[in-house]
Coordinates of C-alpha atoms and ligand atoms in Angstrom, one line a residue:
X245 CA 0.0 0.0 0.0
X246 CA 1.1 3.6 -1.3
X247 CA 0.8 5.4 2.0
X248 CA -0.7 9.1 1.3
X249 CA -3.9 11.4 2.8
X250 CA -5.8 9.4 0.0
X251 CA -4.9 5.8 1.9
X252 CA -5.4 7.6 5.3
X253 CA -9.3 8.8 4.1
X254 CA -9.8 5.6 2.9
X255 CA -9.1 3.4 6.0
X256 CA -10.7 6.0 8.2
X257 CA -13.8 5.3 6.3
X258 CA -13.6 1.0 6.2
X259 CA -12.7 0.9 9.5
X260 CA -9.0 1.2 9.5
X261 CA -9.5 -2.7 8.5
X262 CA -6.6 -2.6 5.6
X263 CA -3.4 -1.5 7.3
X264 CA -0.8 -4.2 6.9
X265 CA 2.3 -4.8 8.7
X266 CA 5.0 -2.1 7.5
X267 CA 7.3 -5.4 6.4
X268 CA 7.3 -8.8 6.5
X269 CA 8.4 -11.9 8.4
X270 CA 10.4 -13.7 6.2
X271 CA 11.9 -17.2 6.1
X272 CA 15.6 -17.5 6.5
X273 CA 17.5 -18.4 3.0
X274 CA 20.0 -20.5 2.6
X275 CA 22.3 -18.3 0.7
X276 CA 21.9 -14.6 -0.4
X277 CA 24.1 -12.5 -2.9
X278 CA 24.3 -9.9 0.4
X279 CA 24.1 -10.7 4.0
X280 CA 24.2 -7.4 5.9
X281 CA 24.7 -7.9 9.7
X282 CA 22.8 -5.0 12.0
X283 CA 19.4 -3.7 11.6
X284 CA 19.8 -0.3 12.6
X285 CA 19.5 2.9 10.8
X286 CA 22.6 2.2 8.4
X287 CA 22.3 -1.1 8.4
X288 CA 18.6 -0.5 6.6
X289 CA 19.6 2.5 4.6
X290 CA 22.4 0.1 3.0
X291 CA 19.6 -2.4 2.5
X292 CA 17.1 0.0 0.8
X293 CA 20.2 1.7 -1.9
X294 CA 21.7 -1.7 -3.1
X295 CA 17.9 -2.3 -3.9
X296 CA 16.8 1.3 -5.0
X297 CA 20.0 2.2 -6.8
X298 CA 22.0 -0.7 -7.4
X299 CA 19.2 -3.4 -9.1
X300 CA 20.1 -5.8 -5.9
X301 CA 17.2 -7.5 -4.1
X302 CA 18.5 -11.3 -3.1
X303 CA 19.8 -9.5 0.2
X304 CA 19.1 -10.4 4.0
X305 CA 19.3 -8.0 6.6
X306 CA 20.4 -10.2 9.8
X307 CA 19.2 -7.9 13.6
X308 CA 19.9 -9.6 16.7
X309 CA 16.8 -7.9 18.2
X310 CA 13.8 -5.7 16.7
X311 CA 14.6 -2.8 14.1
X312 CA 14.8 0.3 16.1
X313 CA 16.3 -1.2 19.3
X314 CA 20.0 0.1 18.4
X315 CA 21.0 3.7 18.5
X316 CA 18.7 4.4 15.7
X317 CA 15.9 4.8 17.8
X318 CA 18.1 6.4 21.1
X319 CA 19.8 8.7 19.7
X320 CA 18.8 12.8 20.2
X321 CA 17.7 13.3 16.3
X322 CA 20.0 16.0 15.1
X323 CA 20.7 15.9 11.7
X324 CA 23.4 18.7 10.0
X325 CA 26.5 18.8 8.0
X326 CA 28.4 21.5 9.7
X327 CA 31.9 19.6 9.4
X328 CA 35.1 21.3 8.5
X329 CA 37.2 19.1 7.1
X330 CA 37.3 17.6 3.2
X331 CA 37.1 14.1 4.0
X332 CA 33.8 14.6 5.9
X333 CA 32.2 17.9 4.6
X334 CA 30.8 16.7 1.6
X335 CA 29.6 13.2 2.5
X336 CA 27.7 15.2 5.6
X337 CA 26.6 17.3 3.1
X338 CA 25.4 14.5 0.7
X339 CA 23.6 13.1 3.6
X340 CA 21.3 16.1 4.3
X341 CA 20.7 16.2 0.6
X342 CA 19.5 12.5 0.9
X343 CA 17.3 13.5 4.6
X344 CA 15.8 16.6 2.5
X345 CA 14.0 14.0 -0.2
X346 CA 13.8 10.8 2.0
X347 CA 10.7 10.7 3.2
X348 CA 9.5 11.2 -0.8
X349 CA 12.1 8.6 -1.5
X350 CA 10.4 6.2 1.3
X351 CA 7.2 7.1 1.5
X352 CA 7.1 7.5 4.8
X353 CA 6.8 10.5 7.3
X354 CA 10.1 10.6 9.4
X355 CA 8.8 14.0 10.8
X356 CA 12.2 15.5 9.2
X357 CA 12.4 19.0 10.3
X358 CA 14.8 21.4 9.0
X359 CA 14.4 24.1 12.1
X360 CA 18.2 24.7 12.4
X361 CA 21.1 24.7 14.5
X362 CA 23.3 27.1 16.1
X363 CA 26.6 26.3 17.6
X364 CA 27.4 29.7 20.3
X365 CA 30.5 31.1 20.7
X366 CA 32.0 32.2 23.4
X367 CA 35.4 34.0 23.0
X368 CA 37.2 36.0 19.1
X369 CA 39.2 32.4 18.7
X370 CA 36.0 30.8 19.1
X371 CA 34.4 33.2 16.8
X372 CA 37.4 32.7 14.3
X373 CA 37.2 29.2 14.0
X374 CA 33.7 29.2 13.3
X375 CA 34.2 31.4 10.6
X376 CA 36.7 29.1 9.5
X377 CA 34.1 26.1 9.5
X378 CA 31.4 28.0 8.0
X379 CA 33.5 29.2 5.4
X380 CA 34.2 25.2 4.9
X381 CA 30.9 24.1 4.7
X382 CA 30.3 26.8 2.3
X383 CA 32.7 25.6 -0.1
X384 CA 31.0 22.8 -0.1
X385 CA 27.9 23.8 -1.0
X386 CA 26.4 23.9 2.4
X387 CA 24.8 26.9 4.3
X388 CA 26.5 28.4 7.0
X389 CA 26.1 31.6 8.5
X390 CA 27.8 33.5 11.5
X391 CA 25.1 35.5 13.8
X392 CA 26.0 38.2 15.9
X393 CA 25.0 38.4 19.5
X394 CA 21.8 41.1 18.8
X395 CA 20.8 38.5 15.9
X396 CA 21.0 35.8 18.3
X397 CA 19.3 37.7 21.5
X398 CA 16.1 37.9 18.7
X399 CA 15.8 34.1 18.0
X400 CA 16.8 33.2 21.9
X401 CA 16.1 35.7 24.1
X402 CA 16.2 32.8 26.8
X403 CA 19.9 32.2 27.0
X404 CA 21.9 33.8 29.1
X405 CA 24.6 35.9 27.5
X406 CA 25.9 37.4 30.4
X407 CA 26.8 34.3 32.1
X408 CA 30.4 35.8 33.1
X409 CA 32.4 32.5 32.5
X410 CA 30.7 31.5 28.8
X411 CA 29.2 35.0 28.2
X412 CA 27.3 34.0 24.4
X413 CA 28.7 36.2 21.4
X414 CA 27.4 34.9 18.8
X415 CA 26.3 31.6 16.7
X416 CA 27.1 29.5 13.5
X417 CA 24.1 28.5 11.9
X418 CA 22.8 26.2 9.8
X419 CA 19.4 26.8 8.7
X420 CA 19.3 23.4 7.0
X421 CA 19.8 21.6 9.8
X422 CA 17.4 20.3 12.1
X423 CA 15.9 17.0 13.4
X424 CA 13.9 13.4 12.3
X425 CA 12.0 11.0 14.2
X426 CA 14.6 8.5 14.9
X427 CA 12.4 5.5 14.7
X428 CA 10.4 6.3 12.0
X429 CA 13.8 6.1 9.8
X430 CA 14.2 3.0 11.1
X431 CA 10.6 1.9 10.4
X432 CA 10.8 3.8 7.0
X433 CA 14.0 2.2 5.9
X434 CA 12.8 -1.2 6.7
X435 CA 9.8 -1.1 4.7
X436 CA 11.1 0.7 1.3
X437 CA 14.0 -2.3 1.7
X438 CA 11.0 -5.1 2.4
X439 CA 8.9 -3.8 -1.0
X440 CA 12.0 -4.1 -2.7
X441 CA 12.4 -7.6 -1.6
X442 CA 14.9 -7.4 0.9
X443 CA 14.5 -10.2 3.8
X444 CA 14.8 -8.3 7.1
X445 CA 15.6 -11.1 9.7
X446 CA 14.9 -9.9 13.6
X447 CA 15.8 -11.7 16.7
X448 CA 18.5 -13.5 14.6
X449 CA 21.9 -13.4 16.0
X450 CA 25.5 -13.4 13.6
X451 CA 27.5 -15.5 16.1
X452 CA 30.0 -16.5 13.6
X453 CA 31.8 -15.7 9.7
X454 CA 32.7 -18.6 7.8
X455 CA 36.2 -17.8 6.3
X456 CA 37.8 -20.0 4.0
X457 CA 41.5 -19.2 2.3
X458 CA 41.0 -15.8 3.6
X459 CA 37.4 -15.1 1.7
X460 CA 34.5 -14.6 3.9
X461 CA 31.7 -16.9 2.3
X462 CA 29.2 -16.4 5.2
X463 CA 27.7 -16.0 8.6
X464 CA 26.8 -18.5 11.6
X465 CA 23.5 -17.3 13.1
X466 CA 21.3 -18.2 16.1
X467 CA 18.8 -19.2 13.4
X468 CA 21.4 -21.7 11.0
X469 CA 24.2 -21.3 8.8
X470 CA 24.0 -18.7 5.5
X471 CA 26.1 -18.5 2.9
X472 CA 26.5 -15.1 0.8
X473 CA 28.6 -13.7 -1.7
X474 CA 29.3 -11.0 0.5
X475 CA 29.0 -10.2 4.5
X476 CA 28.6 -6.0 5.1
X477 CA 28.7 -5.7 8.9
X478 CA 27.0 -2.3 10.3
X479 CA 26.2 -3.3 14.1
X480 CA 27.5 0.6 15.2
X481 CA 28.5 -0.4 19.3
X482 CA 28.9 -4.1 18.7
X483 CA 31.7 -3.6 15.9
X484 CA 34.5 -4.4 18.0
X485 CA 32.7 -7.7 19.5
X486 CA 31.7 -8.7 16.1
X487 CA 34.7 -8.0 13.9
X488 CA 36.5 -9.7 16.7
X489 CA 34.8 -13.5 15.6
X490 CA 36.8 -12.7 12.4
X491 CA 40.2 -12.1 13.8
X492 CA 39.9 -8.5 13.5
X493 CA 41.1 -5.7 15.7
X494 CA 40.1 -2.9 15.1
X495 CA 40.6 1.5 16.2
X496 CA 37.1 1.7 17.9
X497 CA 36.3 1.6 21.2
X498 CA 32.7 1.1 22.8
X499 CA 31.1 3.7 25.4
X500 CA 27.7 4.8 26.5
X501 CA 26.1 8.0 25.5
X502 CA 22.7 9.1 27.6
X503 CA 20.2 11.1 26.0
X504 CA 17.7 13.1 28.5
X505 CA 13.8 14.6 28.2
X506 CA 12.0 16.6 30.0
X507 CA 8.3 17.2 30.9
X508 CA 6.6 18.4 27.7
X509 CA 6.5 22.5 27.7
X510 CA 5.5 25.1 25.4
X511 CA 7.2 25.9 22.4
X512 CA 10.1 27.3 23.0
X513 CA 13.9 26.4 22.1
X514 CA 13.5 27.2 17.7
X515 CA 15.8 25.0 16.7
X516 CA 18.9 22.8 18.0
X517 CA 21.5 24.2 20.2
X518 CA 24.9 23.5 20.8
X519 CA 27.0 25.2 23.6
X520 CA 30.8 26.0 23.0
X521 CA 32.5 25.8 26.0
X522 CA 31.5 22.4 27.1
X523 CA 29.3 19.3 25.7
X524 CA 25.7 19.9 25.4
X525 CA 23.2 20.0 22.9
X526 CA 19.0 20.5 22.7
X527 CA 16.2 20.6 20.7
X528 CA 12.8 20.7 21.6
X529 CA 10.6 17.7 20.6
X530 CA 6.9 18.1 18.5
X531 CA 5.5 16.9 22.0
X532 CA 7.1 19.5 23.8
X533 CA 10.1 17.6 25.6
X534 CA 13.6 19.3 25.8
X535 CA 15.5 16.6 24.3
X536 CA 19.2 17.3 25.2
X537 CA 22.9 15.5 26.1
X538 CA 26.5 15.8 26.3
X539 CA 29.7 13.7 26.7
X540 CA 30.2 10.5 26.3
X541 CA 30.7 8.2 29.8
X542 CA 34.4 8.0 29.9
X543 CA 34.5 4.3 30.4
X544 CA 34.4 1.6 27.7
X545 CA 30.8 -0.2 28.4
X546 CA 28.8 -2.3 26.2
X547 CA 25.9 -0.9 28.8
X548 CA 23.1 0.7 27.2
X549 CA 22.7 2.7 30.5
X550 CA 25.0 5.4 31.9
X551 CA 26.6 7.0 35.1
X552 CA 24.9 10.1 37.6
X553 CA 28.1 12.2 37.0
X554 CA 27.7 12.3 33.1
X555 CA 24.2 13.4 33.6
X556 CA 25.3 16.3 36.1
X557 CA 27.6 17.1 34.0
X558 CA 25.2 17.9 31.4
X559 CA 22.7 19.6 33.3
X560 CA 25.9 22.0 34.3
X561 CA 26.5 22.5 30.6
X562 CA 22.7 23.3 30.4
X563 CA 22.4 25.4 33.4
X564 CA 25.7 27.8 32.1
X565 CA 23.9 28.8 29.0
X566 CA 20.0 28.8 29.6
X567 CA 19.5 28.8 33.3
X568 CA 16.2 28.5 32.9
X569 CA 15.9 24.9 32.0
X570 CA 17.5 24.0 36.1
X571 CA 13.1 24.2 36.9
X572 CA 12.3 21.9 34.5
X573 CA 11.8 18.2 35.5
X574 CA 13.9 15.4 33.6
X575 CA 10.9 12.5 32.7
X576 CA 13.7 9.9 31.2
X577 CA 16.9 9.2 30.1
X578 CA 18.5 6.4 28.2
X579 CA 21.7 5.1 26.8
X580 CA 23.5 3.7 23.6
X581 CA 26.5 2.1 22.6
X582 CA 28.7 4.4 20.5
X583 CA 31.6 2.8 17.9
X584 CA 34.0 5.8 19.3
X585 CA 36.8 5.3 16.4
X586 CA 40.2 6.9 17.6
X587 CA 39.6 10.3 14.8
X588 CA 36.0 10.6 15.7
X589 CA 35.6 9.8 12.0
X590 CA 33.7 7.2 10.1
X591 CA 35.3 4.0 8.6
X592 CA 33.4 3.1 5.1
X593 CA 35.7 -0.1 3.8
X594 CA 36.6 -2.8 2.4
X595 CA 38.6 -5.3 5.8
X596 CA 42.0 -7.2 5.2
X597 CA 39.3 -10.4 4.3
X598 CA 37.7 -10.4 1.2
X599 CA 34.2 -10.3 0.4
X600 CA 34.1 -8.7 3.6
X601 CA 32.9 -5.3 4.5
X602 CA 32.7 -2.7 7.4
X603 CA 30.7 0.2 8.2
X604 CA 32.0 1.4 11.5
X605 CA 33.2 4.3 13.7
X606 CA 29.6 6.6 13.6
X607 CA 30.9 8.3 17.1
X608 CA 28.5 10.8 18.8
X609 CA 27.2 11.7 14.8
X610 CA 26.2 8.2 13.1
X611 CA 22.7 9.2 12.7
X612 CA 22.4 12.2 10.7
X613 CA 24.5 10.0 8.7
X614 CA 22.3 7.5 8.1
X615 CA 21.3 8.1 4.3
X616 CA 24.9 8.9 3.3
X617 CA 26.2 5.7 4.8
X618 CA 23.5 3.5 3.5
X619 CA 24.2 4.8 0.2
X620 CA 27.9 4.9 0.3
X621 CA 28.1 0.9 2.1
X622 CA 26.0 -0.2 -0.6
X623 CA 27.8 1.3 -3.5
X624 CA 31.1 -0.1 -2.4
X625 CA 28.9 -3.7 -1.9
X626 CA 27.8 -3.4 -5.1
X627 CA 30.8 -2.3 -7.3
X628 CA 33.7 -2.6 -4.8
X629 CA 34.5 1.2 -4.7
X630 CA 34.1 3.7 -2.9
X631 CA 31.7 6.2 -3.5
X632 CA 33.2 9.5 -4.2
X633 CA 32.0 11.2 -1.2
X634 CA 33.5 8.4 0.9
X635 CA 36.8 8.3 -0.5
X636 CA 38.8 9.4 2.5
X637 CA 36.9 7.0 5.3
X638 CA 38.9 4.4 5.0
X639 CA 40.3 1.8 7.6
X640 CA 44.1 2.1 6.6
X641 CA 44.1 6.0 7.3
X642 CA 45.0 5.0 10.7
X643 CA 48.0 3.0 9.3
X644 CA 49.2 5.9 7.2
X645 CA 48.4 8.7 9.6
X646 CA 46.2 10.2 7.6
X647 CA 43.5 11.1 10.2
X648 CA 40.4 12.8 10.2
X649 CA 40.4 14.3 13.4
X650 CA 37.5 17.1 13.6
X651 CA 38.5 18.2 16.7
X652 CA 39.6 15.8 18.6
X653 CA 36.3 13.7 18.8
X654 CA 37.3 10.6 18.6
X655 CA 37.3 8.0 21.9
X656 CA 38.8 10.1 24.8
X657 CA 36.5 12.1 26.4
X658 CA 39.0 14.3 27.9
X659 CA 40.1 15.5 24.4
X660 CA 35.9 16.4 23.4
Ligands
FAD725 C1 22.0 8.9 23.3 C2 22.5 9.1 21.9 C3 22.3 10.3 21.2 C4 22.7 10.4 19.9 N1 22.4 11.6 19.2 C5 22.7 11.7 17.9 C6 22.3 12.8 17.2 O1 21.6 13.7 17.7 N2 22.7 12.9 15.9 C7 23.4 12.0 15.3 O2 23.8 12.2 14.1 N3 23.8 10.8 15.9 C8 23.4 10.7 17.2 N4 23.8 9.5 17.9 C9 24.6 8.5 17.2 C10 23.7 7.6 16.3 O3 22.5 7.2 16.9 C11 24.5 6.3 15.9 O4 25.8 6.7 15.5 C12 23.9 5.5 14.8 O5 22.5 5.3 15.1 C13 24.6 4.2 14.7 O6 24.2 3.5 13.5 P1 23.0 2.5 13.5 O7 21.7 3.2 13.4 O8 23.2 1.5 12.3 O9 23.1 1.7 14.9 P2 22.2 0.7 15.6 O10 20.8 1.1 15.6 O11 22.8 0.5 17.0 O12 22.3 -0.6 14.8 C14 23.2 -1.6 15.0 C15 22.4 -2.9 15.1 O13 23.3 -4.0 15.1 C16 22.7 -5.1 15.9 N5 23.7 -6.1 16.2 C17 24.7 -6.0 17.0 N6 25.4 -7.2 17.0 C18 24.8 -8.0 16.2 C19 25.0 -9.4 15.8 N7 26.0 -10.1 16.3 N8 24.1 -9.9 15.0 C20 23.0 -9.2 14.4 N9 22.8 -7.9 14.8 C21 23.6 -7.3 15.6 C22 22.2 -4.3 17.1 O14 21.1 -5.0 17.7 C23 21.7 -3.0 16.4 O15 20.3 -3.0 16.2 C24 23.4 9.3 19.2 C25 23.5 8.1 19.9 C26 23.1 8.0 21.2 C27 23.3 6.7 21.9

């Protein structure tokens, strides 16, 4: 079924009796031409392009839970390409491209909203390296643009640009930015990749790769033994458990990140916020909630729940720039696993086994990513390249030096 406001008149006038389930429940295959391992956002997004745009359908896509249950569905829904460097910039950028006709492309409502986001300043360097970044992004065809502090006190008269130890100059923003329901890109991704005829397999477990002579020719699962033509493994927090069952070490570390809401409110914060002089970010959800979060935990945990001091140490970060927010109450908080790689940069590659192929390293920003990946993982599944935007994410940059390092993002949280 087409979903549209003509399918939605319809069933609200036979009784909402034709609905079907958003995918289906298929058998497990003995063989496919693509097993890909991890049911999350990327995991489906790789899925749905190798059957969109690369003519592929005999594919399975093997979750060790239910789609959604990863960070695809914890995470704080930011999406925006503000990045300065080459190697990321422009597959950021393709990415928000890809977010701006998805739910067209799915037919689905991810409740994509491009409200904005603002990162504050809070000292001239400051202020000169955003104008550094913006001028970045804008080479690469993205929006950026750098707001004084009487522009700003108009959008957000709420913060507190006095505060004498982060007093608020001024803001980079981009317009395009904004947020998506998490889950429903999940739930959207799945379904485009099920009409397609991709098999999405749930509670079915990759325990195990079958190697021979160095060529991976398949997967041991809770549910029986698969052979493929070739294994793409996108399990975000799991990578360094599962590349581990083939030999593989590799520059990602696991650690929680917590996400927080509050009671629903009125409208108030226009867009997402990001402070400068510490870790913490908000948005305001459709329902009202202040969605917001911070640092990483600094301890490697497989977890998906986090520590007190994290979350104090957020509310601080809050409480420095809009003060206001210390009355509201906090409903819940969860936590995900994040594939911290050592750059804070995404690994988009072929591994040292062939027929064999990772999709790693997504850090605090793996979801905004999520169409860019998809797209990228499947065209290197499908032709054994990299796509151009991708060219620079590769696993032997850490070999060669070559890092991509942001800002020091990557796994130590003293370095964020
Ligand atoms: C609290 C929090 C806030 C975040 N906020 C943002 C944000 O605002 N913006 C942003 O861009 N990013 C954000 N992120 C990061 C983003 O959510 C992740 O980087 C991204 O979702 C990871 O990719 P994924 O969706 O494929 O992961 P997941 O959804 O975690 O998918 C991986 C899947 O692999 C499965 N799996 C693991 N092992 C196996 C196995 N052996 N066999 C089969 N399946 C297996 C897991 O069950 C899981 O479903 C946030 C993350 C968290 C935790």
């Amino acid at each position: 079924m087409r979903y549209s406001i003509w399918s939605l008149i319809n069933q609200a006038l036979t009784g909402n009796k034709g609905w079907k389930p958003a995918w289906r429940e298929p058998e497990l295959k003995n063989h496919y031409d693509i097993v890909i391992i991890g049911g999350g956002g990327h995991g489906l997004a790789t899925a749905f392009y190798l059957a969109s745009r690369y003519g592929m359908s005999n594919i399975a896509v093997l979750e060790k839970g239910w789609i959604g249950s990863g960070n695809i569905g914890r995470n704080t829904t930011i999406i925006r390409s503000n990045y300065l460097l080459d190697g990321n910039e422009p597959f950021y950028e393709e990415s928000l491209k890809l977010w701006e006709g998805l739910e067209q492309d799915l037919n689905y409502n991810a409740m994509i909203s491009q409200r904005g986001i603002i990162n504050l300043y809070h000292s001239d360097s400051q202020r000169d390296a955003y104008v550094r970044r913006g001028n970045a992004m804008r080479l690469h065809g993205a929006d950026a643009k750098l707001l004084k502090q009487e522009q700003l006190r108009k959008m957000c008269p709420f913060l507190d640009f006095e505060n004498a130890r982060f007093p608020i100059m001024g803001g980079l923003l981009q317009a395009r930015a904004g947020t998506a329901r998490h889950d429903a890109v999940a739930w959207g991704y799945a379904r485009a990749a099920d009409q397609r005829g991709v098999d999405i397999i749930q509670n079915c477990e990759v325990t195990d790769f079958i190697i021979k002579d160095g060529v991976c020719i398949g997967v041991k699962t809770s549910r029986g033994t698969i052979t493929a033509g070739k294994v793409g493994v996108a399990v975000a927090g799991s990578t360094s458990k599962v590349m581990a069952k083939a030999g593989l070490r590799l520059p990602i570390e696991s650690h929680v990140l917590q996400a927080f809401v509050s009671e629903g409110l009125k409208p108030i914060i226009p867009g997402v916020i990001t402070f400068g002089a510490g870790h913490f970010y908000i948005s305001q959800s459709d329902k009202g909630g202040l969605v917001f979060g911070g640092n990483i935990d600094g301890y490697n945990s497989y977890a998906q729940r986090g520590n007190l001091p994290v979350f104090e140490d957020v509310c601080q970060g809050g409480m420095a720039i809009m003060p206001m927010i210390g009355r509201a109450r906090v409903l819940r908080n969860w936590g995900g696993i994040m594939d911290m790689s050592m750059d804070g940069s995404p690994i988009i590659d072929k591994t040292p086994i062939e027929q064999l192929f990772l999709n790693a390293g997504w850090c605090y920003g793996g979801f905004k990513a999520t169409p860019a990946s998809g797209l990228c993982f499947a065209h290197l599944l499908a032709l054994g390249e990299p796509h151009n935007v991708a060219k620079k994410l590769r696993l032997d940059r850490f070999k060669r030096g070559a890092m991509l390092d942001e800002r020091g993002a990557g796994a130590q949280p003293n370095l964020h």
